[in-house]
Amino acid sequence: MLSALSTGAAAAALLLGSASPTAPARFGDDPPTGNITIDVATVNGSGCRPGSAAVAVAPDNTAFTVTYSEYLAQVGGASKPTDARKNCQIALNVHVPQGFTYAIARADYRGYASLVQGAKGLEQANYYFQGQPETAHRAHTFAGPYSDNWQTSDETDLNALVYAPCGEERYLNINTELRLDGSAADPKTTSYMAMDSTDGSINTLYHFAWKQCPASK
């Protein structure tokens, strides 16, 4: 099962300048050297209209990133009730070299939050392969006053990794959600939480765990 790692402004600040997948941790077997491509099959949700999410694979094939440009939830002030919850469902078609399969060993979610006193923010996510059970949602909460970058990480134990079936193409479905609660805050003030950044340097990072399929050994 997924286990939540430490969160907080200090960790987010350290990672702010290194959000791109330049040297992520490695899990499982060595990654394949062949070409890996990821196509966005479908995008749905109030936090990511089509065209507002981009995907890139790390040069060493250890991870990939998803970058959002319009993923923001807010509450208070002139906000509409529907602004308090935003979600995004992305189906990715991951093409990997023959003889290899992969799992998602760790997911790092990043963004920025501005929460006034009394306001609360929540980020939660899960992912699963098409036709397989969903992983459990892991929720991370933040409380105002808070005005800084944020980061959360969900990691799966190596013995609990769920790999894509060998020799089959299954969509990797990623579900994320941002939710704000301003019931205990001054209604005239505005709080918001974003899974993006103003300069585009913040993104979510998904770490591959690779495994050779039995027939390729």
Coordinates of N, CA and C in Angstrom, one line a residue:
M1 N 0.8 -1.2 0.0 CA 0.0 0.0 0.0 C 0.9 1.2 0.0
L2 N 0.3 2.4 -0.4 CA 1.0 3.6 -0.4 C 1.2 4.1 1.0
S3 N 2.3 4.7 1.2 CA 2.6 5.4 2.5 C 3.0 6.8 2.3
A4 N 2.5 7.7 3.1 CA 2.8 9.1 2.9 C 4.1 9.4 3.5
L5 N 4.9 10.2 2.7 CA 6.2 10.7 3.1 C 6.0 12.1 3.8
S6 N 7.1 12.6 4.3 CA 7.0 13.9 4.9 C 6.7 15.0 4.0
T7 N 5.9 16.0 4.4 CA 5.5 17.1 3.6 C 6.0 18.4 4.4
G8 N 5.9 19.5 3.7 CA 6.2 20.8 4.3 C 6.9 21.8 3.4
A9 N 6.9 23.0 3.8 CA 7.5 24.1 3.0 C 9.0 23.9 2.9
A10 N 9.7 23.4 3.9 CA 11.1 23.3 3.8 C 11.5 22.3 2.7
A11 N 10.9 21.2 2.7 CA 11.2 20.2 1.6 C 10.8 20.7 0.3
A12 N 9.7 21.4 0.2 CA 9.3 22.0 -1.1 C 10.3 23.0 -1.6
A13 N 10.8 23.8 -0.7 CA 11.8 24.9 -1.1 C 13.0 24.2 -1.6
L14 N 13.5 23.2 -1.0 CA 14.7 22.5 -1.5 C 14.6 21.9 -2.8
L15 N 13.3 21.5 -3.2 CA 13.1 20.8 -4.5 C 12.6 21.8 -5.5
L16 N 12.4 23.1 -5.2 CA 11.9 24.0 -6.1 C 12.7 24.1 -7.4
G17 N 14.0 24.1 -7.2 CA 14.9 24.3 -8.4 C 15.2 23.0 -9.1
S18 N 14.7 21.9 -8.6 CA 15.0 20.6 -9.2 C 13.8 19.8 -9.5
A19 N 12.7 20.4 -9.9 CA 11.5 19.7 -10.2 C 11.6 18.9 -11.4
S20 N 12.5 19.2 -12.3 CA 12.6 18.3 -13.5 C 13.3 17.1 -13.2
P21 N 13.0 15.9 -13.9 CA 13.5 14.6 -13.4 C 15.0 14.4 -13.9
T22 N 15.9 15.1 -13.3 CA 17.3 15.0 -13.7 C 18.0 13.9 -13.1
A23 N 17.7 13.6 -11.8 CA 18.4 12.5 -11.1 C 17.5 11.9 -10.1
P24 N 16.4 11.4 -10.5 CA 15.5 10.7 -9.5 C 16.0 9.4 -9.0
A25 N 15.5 8.9 -7.9 CA 15.9 7.7 -7.4 C 15.5 6.5 -8.3
R26 N 16.2 5.4 -8.2 CA 15.9 4.3 -9.1 C 15.3 3.2 -8.3
F27 N 14.3 2.5 -8.9 CA 13.6 1.4 -8.2 C 13.6 0.2 -9.1
G28 N 13.7 -1.0 -8.6 CA 13.6 -2.2 -9.4 C 14.8 -2.4 -10.2
D29 N 14.6 -3.1 -11.4 CA 15.7 -3.3 -12.3 C 16.2 -2.1 -13.0
D30 N 17.4 -2.1 -13.7 CA 17.9 -1.0 -14.4 C 16.9 -0.7 -15.5
P31 N 16.7 0.6 -15.8 CA 15.7 1.0 -16.8 C 16.2 0.6 -18.2
P32 N 15.3 0.4 -19.1 CA 15.7 0.0 -20.5 C 16.3 1.2 -21.1
T33 N 17.1 1.0 -22.1 CA 17.8 2.0 -22.9 C 17.1 2.5 -24.1
G34 N 16.1 1.7 -24.5 CA 15.3 2.1 -25.7 C 14.4 3.3 -25.5
N35 N 13.8 3.7 -26.5 CA 12.9 4.9 -26.5 C 11.6 4.6 -25.8
I36 N 11.2 5.5 -24.9 CA 9.9 5.5 -24.2 C 9.1 6.7 -24.6
T37 N 7.9 6.5 -25.0 CA 7.0 7.6 -25.3 C 5.7 7.5 -24.5
I38 N 5.2 8.6 -24.1 CA 3.9 8.7 -23.4 C 3.0 9.6 -24.1
D39 N 1.8 9.1 -24.5 CA 0.8 9.9 -25.1 C -0.4 10.1 -24.1
V40 N -0.9 11.3 -24.1 CA -2.1 11.6 -23.3 C -3.3 11.2 -24.1
A41 N -3.9 10.1 -23.6 CA -5.1 9.6 -24.3 C -6.3 10.4 -24.0
T42 N -6.6 10.6 -22.8 CA -7.8 11.5 -22.4 C -7.4 12.3 -21.2
V43 N -8.1 13.5 -21.1 CA -8.0 14.4 -20.0 C -9.4 14.8 -19.6
N44 N -9.7 14.6 -18.3 CA -11.1 15.0 -17.8 C -10.9 15.6 -16.4
G45 N -11.8 16.5 -16.1 CA -11.8 17.1 -14.8 C -11.8 18.6 -14.8
S46 N -12.3 19.2 -13.7 CA -12.4 20.6 -13.6 C -11.1 21.3 -13.4
G47 N -10.0 20.5 -13.1 CA -8.7 21.2 -12.9 C -7.8 21.0 -14.1
C48 N -8.2 20.4 -15.2 CA -7.3 20.2 -16.3 C -8.1 20.1 -17.6
R49 N -8.5 21.2 -18.2 CA -9.1 21.1 -19.5 C -8.1 20.6 -20.5
P50 N -8.6 20.0 -21.6 CA -7.7 19.5 -22.7 C -6.7 20.5 -23.1
G51 N -5.4 20.1 -23.2 CA -4.4 21.0 -23.6 C -3.7 21.7 -22.4
S52 N -4.1 21.5 -21.2 CA -3.5 22.2 -20.1 C -2.6 21.3 -19.3
A53 N -2.4 20.1 -19.7 CA -1.4 19.2 -19.0 C -0.5 18.7 -20.1
A54 N 0.8 18.6 -19.7 CA 1.9 18.1 -20.6 C 2.7 17.1 -19.9
V55 N 3.2 16.1 -20.7 CA 3.9 15.0 -20.1 C 5.3 14.9 -20.8
A56 N 6.4 14.6 -20.0 CA 7.7 14.5 -20.5 C 8.4 13.4 -19.8
V57 N 9.2 12.6 -20.5 CA 10.0 11.4 -19.9 C 11.4 11.9 -19.6
A58 N 11.9 11.4 -18.5 CA 13.3 11.8 -18.1 C 14.2 11.1 -19.1
P59 N 15.4 11.8 -19.4 CA 16.3 11.3 -20.4 C 16.9 9.9 -20.0
D60 N 16.9 9.5 -18.7 CA 17.5 8.2 -18.3 C 16.4 7.2 -18.1
N61 N 15.1 7.5 -18.5 CA 14.0 6.6 -18.4 C 13.6 6.1 -17.0
T62 N 14.0 6.9 -16.0 CA 13.7 6.6 -14.6 C 12.4 7.2 -14.1
A63 N 11.8 8.1 -14.8 CA 10.7 8.8 -14.3 C 10.0 9.6 -15.5
F64 N 8.8 10.2 -15.2 CA 8.2 11.1 -16.1 C 7.5 12.2 -15.3
T65 N 7.3 13.3 -15.9 CA 6.6 14.4 -15.3 C 5.3 14.7 -15.9
V66 N 4.4 15.3 -15.1 CA 3.1 15.8 -15.7 C 3.1 17.3 -15.2
T67 N 3.0 18.2 -16.1 CA 3.0 19.6 -15.8 C 1.6 20.2 -16.1
Y68 N 1.0 20.9 -15.1 CA -0.3 21.5 -15.2 C -0.2 23.0 -15.3
S69 N -1.1 23.6 -16.1 CA -1.0 25.1 -16.3 C -2.2 25.8 -15.7
E70 N -3.3 25.1 -15.4 CA -4.5 25.7 -14.9 C -5.1 25.0 -13.7
Y71 N -4.4 24.3 -13.0 CA -4.9 23.5 -11.9 C -4.9 24.2 -10.6
L72 N -6.0 24.9 -10.2 CA -6.1 25.7 -9.1 C -7.5 25.7 -8.4
A73 N -7.5 25.5 -7.1 CA -8.8 25.5 -6.4 C -8.7 26.7 -5.4
Q74 N -9.8 27.4 -5.2 CA -9.8 28.5 -4.3 C -11.2 28.7 -3.6
V75 N -11.2 29.4 -2.5 CA -12.3 29.6 -1.7 C -12.3 31.0 -1.1
G76 N -13.5 31.5 -0.8 CA -13.6 32.8 -0.1 C -13.6 34.0 -1.1
G77 N -13.9 35.2 -0.7 CA -13.9 36.3 -1.6 C -15.0 36.2 -2.6
A78 N -14.6 36.4 -3.9 CA -15.5 36.2 -5.0 C -15.5 34.8 -5.6
S79 N -14.9 33.9 -4.9 CA -14.9 32.5 -5.5 C -16.3 31.9 -5.6
K80 N -16.5 31.1 -6.6 CA -17.7 30.3 -6.7 C -17.7 29.1 -5.9
P81 N -18.8 28.5 -5.5 CA -18.8 27.3 -4.7 C -18.0 26.1 -5.4
T82 N -18.1 26.1 -6.7 CA -17.5 25.0 -7.5 C -16.0 25.2 -7.5
D83 N -15.5 26.4 -7.2 CA -14.0 26.6 -7.2 C -13.3 25.9 -6.1
A84 N -14.0 25.5 -5.0 CA -13.4 24.9 -3.9 C -12.8 23.5 -4.1
R85 N -13.3 22.8 -5.1 CA -12.8 21.5 -5.4 C -12.4 21.4 -6.9
K86 N -11.2 21.0 -7.2 CA -10.8 20.7 -8.6 C -10.2 19.3 -8.7
N87 N -10.4 18.7 -9.8 CA -9.9 17.3 -9.9 C -9.4 17.2 -11.4
C88 N -8.6 16.1 -11.6 CA -8.0 15.9 -12.9 C -7.9 14.4 -13.0
Q89 N -8.4 13.8 -14.1 CA -8.2 12.4 -14.5 C -7.5 12.3 -15.8
I90 N -6.3 11.7 -15.8 CA -5.5 11.6 -17.0 C -5.3 10.1 -17.3
A91 N -5.5 9.8 -18.6 CA -5.2 8.4 -19.0 C -4.0 8.5 -20.0
L92 N -2.9 7.8 -19.6 CA -1.7 7.9 -20.4 C -1.4 6.6 -21.1
N93 N -1.0 6.6 -22.3 CA -0.6 5.5 -23.1 C 0.9 5.4 -23.1
V94 N 1.5 4.6 -22.3 CA 2.9 4.5 -22.1 C 3.5 3.4 -23.0
H95 N 4.3 3.8 -23.9 CA 5.0 2.8 -24.8 C 6.4 2.5 -24.3
V96 N 6.6 1.3 -24.0 CA 7.9 0.9 -23.4 C 8.6 -0.1 -24.4
P97 N 9.9 -0.2 -24.3 CA 10.6 -1.2 -25.1 C 10.2 -2.6 -24.9
Q98 N 10.2 -3.4 -25.9 CA 9.7 -4.8 -25.8 C 10.6 -5.6 -24.8
G99 N 9.9 -6.4 -24.0 CA 10.6 -7.2 -23.0 C 10.6 -6.6 -21.6
F100 N 10.0 -5.4 -21.5 CA 10.0 -4.7 -20.2 C 8.6 -4.3 -19.8
T101 N 8.4 -4.2 -18.5 CA 7.2 -3.7 -17.9 C 7.6 -2.8 -16.8
Y102 N 6.6 -2.0 -16.3 CA 6.9 -1.0 -15.3 C 5.8 -0.9 -14.3
A103 N 6.1 -0.3 -13.1 CA 5.2 0.1 -12.1 C 5.5 1.5 -11.7
I104 N 4.6 2.1 -10.9 CA 4.9 3.4 -10.4 C 5.3 3.2 -8.9
A105 N 6.6 3.5 -8.7 CA 7.2 3.3 -7.3 C 6.9 4.4 -6.4
R106 N 6.9 5.6 -6.9 CA 6.8 6.8 -6.1 C 6.2 7.9 -6.9
A107 N 5.4 8.8 -6.3 CA 4.8 9.9 -7.0 C 5.0 11.2 -6.1
D108 N 5.6 12.2 -6.7 CA 5.8 13.5 -6.0 C 4.9 14.5 -6.6
Y109 N 4.1 15.1 -5.7 CA 3.1 16.1 -6.2 C 3.6 17.5 -5.6
R110 N 3.5 18.5 -6.4 CA 4.1 19.8 -6.0 C 3.2 20.9 -6.5
G111 N 3.3 22.1 -5.8 CA 2.5 23.2 -6.2 C 2.8 24.4 -5.2
Y112 N 1.8 25.3 -5.2 CA 1.9 26.5 -4.3 C 0.5 26.7 -3.6
A113 N 0.6 27.1 -2.4 CA -0.7 27.3 -1.6 C -0.6 28.7 -0.9
S114 N -1.7 29.3 -0.8 CA -1.9 30.6 0.0 C -3.1 30.4 0.8
L115 N -3.0 30.1 2.0 CA -4.1 29.8 2.9 C -4.1 30.8 4.1
V116 N -5.3 31.5 4.3 CA -5.4 32.4 5.4 C -5.7 31.6 6.6
Q117 N -5.7 32.3 7.8 CA -6.0 31.7 9.1 C -7.4 31.1 9.0
G118 N -7.5 29.8 9.4 CA -8.7 29.1 9.4 C -9.0 28.3 8.2
A119 N -8.3 28.5 7.1 CA -8.6 27.8 5.9 C -7.7 26.5 5.9
K120 N -8.3 25.5 5.2 CA -7.6 24.2 5.1 C -7.5 23.8 3.6
G121 N -6.4 23.1 3.3 CA -6.3 22.6 1.9 C -6.0 21.1 1.9
L122 N -6.4 20.4 0.9 CA -6.2 19.0 0.8 C -5.8 18.6 -0.6
E123 N -4.8 17.8 -0.7 CA -4.3 17.2 -2.0 C -4.4 15.7 -1.8
Q124 N -5.0 15.0 -2.8 CA -5.0 13.6 -2.7 C -5.0 13.0 -4.1
A125 N -4.5 11.8 -4.3 CA -4.2 11.2 -5.6 C -4.2 9.7 -5.5
N126 N -4.4 9.0 -6.6 CA -4.2 7.6 -6.8 C -4.0 7.3 -8.3
Y127 N -3.6 6.1 -8.6 CA -3.4 5.8 -10.0 C -3.6 4.3 -10.1
Y128 N -3.8 3.8 -11.3 CA -4.1 2.4 -11.6 C -4.0 2.1 -13.1
F129 N -3.7 0.9 -13.4 CA -3.7 0.5 -14.8 C -5.1 0.1 -15.2
Q130 N -5.4 0.3 -16.5 CA -6.7 0.0 -17.1 C -7.0 -1.5 -16.8
G131 N -8.2 -1.8 -16.3 CA -8.6 -3.1 -16.0 C -8.1 -3.7 -14.7
Q132 N -7.3 -2.9 -13.9 CA -6.8 -3.4 -12.6 C -7.4 -2.5 -11.5
P133 N -7.4 -3.1 -10.2 CA -7.9 -2.3 -9.1 C -7.2 -1.0 -8.9
E134 N -7.9 0.0 -8.4 CA -7.3 1.3 -8.1 C -6.5 1.2 -6.8
T135 N -5.4 1.9 -6.8 CA -4.6 2.1 -5.5 C -5.5 2.9 -4.5
A136 N -5.2 2.8 -3.3 CA -5.9 3.7 -2.3 C -5.5 5.1 -2.5
H137 N -6.5 6.0 -2.3 CA -6.2 7.4 -2.2 C -5.4 7.8 -1.0
R138 N -4.4 8.6 -1.2 CA -3.6 9.1 -0.1 C -3.8 10.6 0.0
A139 N -4.2 11.0 1.1 CA -4.6 12.5 1.3 C -3.5 13.2 2.2
H140 N -3.3 14.4 1.8 CA -2.3 15.3 2.5 C -3.0 16.6 2.8
T141 N -3.0 17.1 4.0 CA -3.7 18.3 4.4 C -2.7 19.4 4.8
F142 N -3.2 20.6 4.6 CA -2.4 21.8 4.9 C -3.4 22.8 5.6
A143 N -2.8 23.5 6.6 CA -3.7 24.5 7.4 C -3.1 25.9 7.3
G144 N -3.9 26.9 7.2 CA -3.5 28.2 7.2 C -3.2 28.7 8.6
P145 N -2.4 29.8 8.8 CA -1.8 30.5 7.7 C -0.7 29.8 7.0
Y146 N -0.7 29.8 5.7 CA 0.4 29.1 4.9 C 0.5 29.8 3.6
S147 N 1.7 30.2 3.2 CA 1.9 30.8 1.9 C 3.3 30.4 1.5
D148 N 3.4 29.3 0.7 CA 4.7 28.8 0.3 C 4.4 27.7 -0.7
N149 N 5.5 27.2 -1.3 CA 5.5 26.0 -2.1 C 5.1 24.8 -1.2
W150 N 4.5 23.8 -1.8 CA 4.2 22.6 -1.1 C 4.6 21.4 -1.9
Q151 N 4.9 20.3 -1.2 CA 5.2 19.0 -1.8 C 4.6 17.9 -1.0
T152 N 4.1 16.9 -1.6 CA 3.7 15.6 -1.0 C 4.3 14.5 -1.8
S153 N 4.5 13.4 -1.2 CA 5.1 12.2 -1.8 C 4.4 10.9 -1.4
D154 N 4.0 10.1 -2.3 CA 3.4 8.8 -2.0 C 4.4 7.7 -2.5
E155 N 4.8 6.8 -1.7 CA 5.7 5.7 -2.2 C 5.1 4.3 -1.9
T156 N 5.3 3.4 -2.8 CA 4.9 2.0 -2.6 C 6.0 1.1 -2.3
D157 N 5.8 0.2 -1.3 CA 6.8 -0.7 -1.0 C 7.1 -1.6 -2.2
L158 N 8.4 -2.0 -2.4 CA 8.8 -2.7 -3.5 C 8.0 -4.1 -3.7
N159 N 7.7 -4.7 -2.5 CA 7.0 -6.0 -2.6 C 5.5 -5.8 -2.9
A160 N 5.1 -4.5 -2.9 CA 3.6 -4.3 -3.2 C 3.4 -3.6 -4.5
L161 N 4.4 -3.5 -5.3 CA 4.3 -2.8 -6.6 C 3.4 -3.5 -7.5
V162 N 2.6 -2.8 -8.3 CA 1.6 -3.4 -9.3 C 2.2 -3.0 -10.6
Y163 N 2.6 -4.0 -11.4 CA 3.2 -3.8 -12.7 C 2.2 -3.9 -13.8
A164 N 2.4 -3.2 -14.9 CA 1.6 -3.4 -16.1 C 1.8 -4.8 -16.6
P165 N 0.7 -5.4 -17.2 CA 0.9 -6.7 -17.7 C 1.9 -6.8 -18.9
C166 N 2.8 -7.7 -18.9 CA 3.8 -7.8 -19.9 C 3.1 -8.1 -21.3
G167 N 3.7 -7.4 -22.3 CA 3.2 -7.6 -23.6 C 1.9 -7.0 -23.9
E168 N 1.3 -6.2 -23.0 CA 0.0 -5.6 -23.2 C 0.1 -4.1 -23.0
E169 N -0.7 -3.3 -23.8 CA -0.7 -1.9 -23.6 C -2.0 -1.5 -22.8
R170 N -1.8 -1.1 -21.6 CA -2.9 -0.7 -20.7 C -2.7 0.8 -20.4
Y171 N -3.7 1.5 -20.4 CA -3.7 2.9 -20.0 C -3.3 3.0 -18.5
L172 N -2.4 4.0 -18.2 CA -2.1 4.3 -16.8 C -3.0 5.5 -16.5
N173 N -3.9 5.3 -15.5 CA -4.9 6.3 -15.1 C -4.4 7.0 -13.9
I174 N -4.3 8.3 -13.9 CA -3.9 9.1 -12.8 C -5.0 10.0 -12.3
N175 N -5.4 9.9 -11.1 CA -6.5 10.8 -10.6 C -5.9 11.7 -9.4
T176 N -6.1 12.9 -9.5 CA -5.6 13.9 -8.5 C -6.8 14.8 -8.1
E177 N -6.7 15.4 -6.9 CA -7.7 16.3 -6.5 C -7.2 17.3 -5.5
L178 N -7.6 18.6 -5.7 CA -7.3 19.7 -4.7 C -8.7 20.1 -4.1
R179 N -8.7 20.3 -2.8 CA -9.9 20.7 -2.2 C -9.6 21.7 -1.1
L180 N -10.4 22.8 -1.0 CA -10.3 23.8 0.1 C -11.5 23.9 0.9
D181 N -11.3 24.2 2.2 CA -12.3 24.4 3.2 C -12.1 25.7 3.9
G182 N -13.0 26.7 3.6 CA -12.9 28.0 4.2 C -13.9 28.3 5.2
S183 N -14.6 27.3 5.7 CA -15.7 27.5 6.7 C -15.3 28.2 8.0
A184 N -14.0 28.0 8.3 CA -13.5 28.6 9.6 C -12.7 29.9 9.3
A185 N -12.7 30.3 8.1 CA -11.9 31.5 7.7 C -12.8 32.7 7.5
D186 N -12.2 33.9 7.5 CA -12.9 35.1 7.1 C -13.4 35.0 5.7
P187 N -14.7 35.0 5.5 CA -15.3 34.8 4.1 C -14.9 35.9 3.1
K188 N -14.4 37.0 3.6 CA -14.0 38.1 2.7 C -12.6 37.8 2.1
T189 N -11.8 36.9 2.8 CA -10.5 36.6 2.3 C -10.5 35.5 1.3
T190 N -9.5 35.4 0.5 CA -9.4 34.4 -0.5 C -8.2 33.5 -0.2
S191 N -8.4 32.2 -0.3 CA -7.3 31.2 -0.2 C -7.3 30.3 -1.4
Y192 N -6.2 29.9 -1.8 CA -6.1 29.0 -3.0 C -5.0 28.0 -2.9
M193 N -5.0 27.0 -3.7 CA -4.0 25.9 -3.7 C -3.9 25.5 -5.2
A194 N -2.7 25.4 -5.7 CA -2.5 25.1 -7.1 C -1.5 24.0 -7.2
M195 N -1.7 23.1 -8.2 CA -0.8 22.1 -8.6 C -0.1 22.5 -9.8
D196 N 0.5 23.6 -9.7 CA 1.4 24.2 -10.8 C 2.1 25.4 -10.2
S197 N 2.7 26.2 -11.0 CA 3.4 27.4 -10.5 C 3.4 28.5 -11.6
T198 N 3.6 29.7 -11.2 CA 3.6 30.8 -12.1 C 4.6 30.8 -13.2
D199 N 5.7 30.1 -12.9 CA 6.8 30.1 -13.9 C 6.9 28.7 -14.6
G200 N 6.0 27.8 -14.3 CA 6.1 26.5 -14.9 C 7.1 25.5 -14.4
S201 N 7.8 25.9 -13.4 CA 9.0 25.1 -12.9 C 8.5 23.9 -12.0
I202 N 7.3 24.0 -11.6 CA 6.8 22.9 -10.6 C 6.0 21.9 -11.4
N203 N 6.2 20.7 -11.2 CA 5.4 19.6 -11.8 C 5.3 18.4 -10.9
T204 N 4.5 17.5 -11.3 CA 4.4 16.2 -10.6 C 5.4 15.2 -11.2
L205 N 6.0 14.4 -10.4 CA 7.0 13.5 -10.8 C 6.7 12.1 -10.5
Y206 N 6.7 11.2 -11.4 CA 6.3 9.8 -11.2 C 7.5 8.9 -11.5
H207 N 8.0 8.2 -10.5 CA 9.2 7.4 -10.6 C 8.8 5.9 -11.1
F208 N 9.5 5.5 -12.2 CA 9.3 4.2 -12.7 C 10.0 3.1 -11.8
A209 N 9.4 2.0 -11.7 CA 10.1 0.8 -11.2 C 10.1 -0.2 -12.4
W210 N 11.2 -0.6 -12.9 CA 11.3 -1.4 -14.2 C 11.5 -2.9 -13.8
K211 N 11.0 -3.8 -14.7 CA 11.2 -5.2 -14.5 C 11.2 -5.8 -15.9
Q212 N 12.1 -6.8 -16.1 CA 12.1 -7.5 -17.4 C 11.1 -8.6 -17.3
C213 N 10.4 -8.7 -18.5 CA 9.3 -9.7 -18.6 C 10.0 -11.1 -18.7
P214 N 9.4 -12.1 -18.1 CA 10.0 -13.5 -18.1 C 10.5 -14.0 -19.4
A215 N 9.8 -13.7 -20.5 CA 10.2 -14.2 -21.8 C 11.5 -13.6 -22.3
S216 N 11.9 -12.4 -21.8 CA 13.0 -11.7 -22.3 C 14.3 -12.1 -21.5
K217 N 14.2 -12.9 -20.5 CA 15.4 -13.2 -19.7 C 16.1 -14.4 -20.3

